[in-house]
Amino acid sequence: MGGKGAMNKMKGKAKQKAGKAMGDERLKGEGRADEAKGRAQGAMGDARENLQGMKDSLKGKGRS
């Protein structure tokens, strides 16, 4: 996973740690949400890459 997904995941983990250290439940919640968003973005990126790979494979088979 790269790009926005990885950034949101890291940002979420940092917010969770900061929230825990400061006793701020709202910040911890924001961190969990950011981390979940990052995981979802990563999954969408992986799905797009897999779809593109399938398309490329099918194109290659048609030329044989």
mmCIF file with all atom_site columns, N, CA and C in Angstrom, residues 7 15 18 28 30 36 39 45 49 59 62-63:
data_model
loop_
_atom_site.group_PDB
_atom_site.id
_atom_site.type_symbol
_atom_site.label_atom_id
_atom_site.label_alt_id
_atom_site.label_comp_id
_atom_site.label_asym_id
_atom_site.label_entity_id
_atom_site.label_seq_id
_atom_site.pdbx_PDB_ins_code
_atom_site.Cartn_x
_atom_site.Cartn_y
_atom_site.Cartn_z
_atom_site.occupancy
_atom_site.B_iso_or_equiv
_atom_site.pdbx_formal_charge
_atom_site.auth_seq_id
_atom_site.auth_comp_id
_atom_site.auth_asym_id
_atom_site.auth_atom_id
_atom_site.pdbx_PDB_model_num
ATOM 1  N N  . MET A 1 7  ? -0.409  7.086   4.383   1.00 0.00 ? 7  MET A N  1
ATOM 2  C CA . MET A 1 7  ? -0.339  8.317   5.172   1.00 0.00 ? 7  MET A CA 1
ATOM 3  C C  . MET A 1 7  ? -1.465  8.376   6.196   1.00 0.00 ? 7  MET A C  1
ATOM 4  N N  . LYS A 1 15 ? -2.283  9.725   15.984  1.00 0.00 ? 15 LYS A N  1
ATOM 5  C CA . LYS A 1 15 ? -3.360  10.375  16.742  1.00 0.00 ? 15 LYS A CA 1
ATOM 6  C C  . LYS A 1 15 ? -3.809  9.497   17.907  1.00 0.00 ? 15 LYS A C  1
ATOM 7  N N  . ALA A 1 18 ? -1.179  9.746   20.621  1.00 0.00 ? 18 ALA A N  1
ATOM 8  C CA . ALA A 1 18 ? -1.246  11.059  21.273  1.00 0.00 ? 18 ALA A CA 1
ATOM 9  C C  . ALA A 1 18 ? -2.488  11.141  22.159  1.00 0.00 ? 18 ALA A C  1
ATOM 10 N N  . LYS A 1 28 ? -8.291  9.906   20.126  1.00 0.00 ? 28 LYS A N  1
ATOM 11 C CA . LYS A 1 28 ? -8.120  8.469   19.871  1.00 0.00 ? 28 LYS A CA 1
ATOM 12 C C  . LYS A 1 28 ? -9.137  7.994   18.840  1.00 0.00 ? 28 LYS A C  1
ATOM 13 N N  . GLU A 1 30 ? -10.605 9.826   16.488  1.00 0.00 ? 30 GLU A N  1
ATOM 14 C CA . GLU A 1 30 ? -10.200 10.344  15.179  1.00 0.00 ? 30 GLU A CA 1
ATOM 15 C C  . GLU A 1 30 ? -9.080  9.484   14.599  1.00 0.00 ? 30 GLU A C  1
ATOM 16 N N  . ALA A 1 36 ? -8.658  3.459   9.789   1.00 0.00 ? 36 ALA A N  1
ATOM 17 C CA . ALA A 1 36 ? -9.610  2.665   9.005   1.00 0.00 ? 36 ALA A CA 1
ATOM 18 C C  . ALA A 1 36 ? -9.712  3.206   7.583   1.00 0.00 ? 36 ALA A C  1
ATOM 19 N N  . ARG A 1 39 ? -6.701  2.024   5.675   1.00 0.00 ? 39 ARG A N  1
ATOM 20 C CA . ARG A 1 39 ? -6.811  0.617   5.275   1.00 0.00 ? 39 ARG A CA 1
ATOM 21 C C  . ARG A 1 39 ? -7.741  0.469   4.076   1.00 0.00 ? 39 ARG A C  1
ATOM 22 N N  . GLY A 1 45 ? -6.741  0.523   -3.664  1.00 0.00 ? 45 GLY A N  1
ATOM 23 C CA . GLY A 1 45 ? -5.573  0.578   -4.540  1.00 0.00 ? 45 GLY A CA 1
ATOM 24 C C  . GLY A 1 45 ? -5.138  -0.807  -4.974  1.00 0.00 ? 45 GLY A C  1
ATOM 25 N N  . GLU A 1 49 ? -5.075  -2.373  -8.797  1.00 0.00 ? 49 GLU A N  1
ATOM 26 C CA . GLU A 1 49 ? -3.877  -2.989  -9.384  1.00 0.00 ? 49 GLU A CA 1
ATOM 27 C C  . GLU A 1 49 ? -4.181  -4.398  -9.881  1.00 0.00 ? 49 GLU A C  1
ATOM 28 N N  . LYS A 1 59 ? -5.417  -9.054  -22.418 1.00 0.00 ? 59 LYS A N  1
ATOM 29 C CA . LYS A 1 59 ? -4.952  -8.437  -23.656 1.00 0.00 ? 59 LYS A CA 1
ATOM 30 C C  . LYS A 1 59 ? -3.836  -9.257  -24.261 1.00 0.00 ? 59 LYS A C  1
ATOM 31 N N  . GLY A 1 62 ? -5.063  -12.502 -25.977 1.00 0.00 ? 62 GLY A N  1
ATOM 32 C CA . GLY A 1 62 ? -5.767  -12.283 -27.237 1.00 0.00 ? 62 GLY A CA 1
ATOM 33 C C  . GLY A 1 62 ? -4.832  -12.109 -28.420 1.00 0.00 ? 62 GLY A C  1
ATOM 34 N N  . ARG A 1 63 ? -3.604  -11.753 -28.155 1.00 0.00 ? 63 ARG A N  1
ATOM 35 C CA . ARG A 1 63 ? -2.627  -11.504 -29.225 1.00 0.00 ? 63 ARG A CA 1
ATOM 36 C C  . ARG A 1 63 ? -1.878  -12.745 -29.638 1.00 0.00 ? 63 ARG A C  1
#
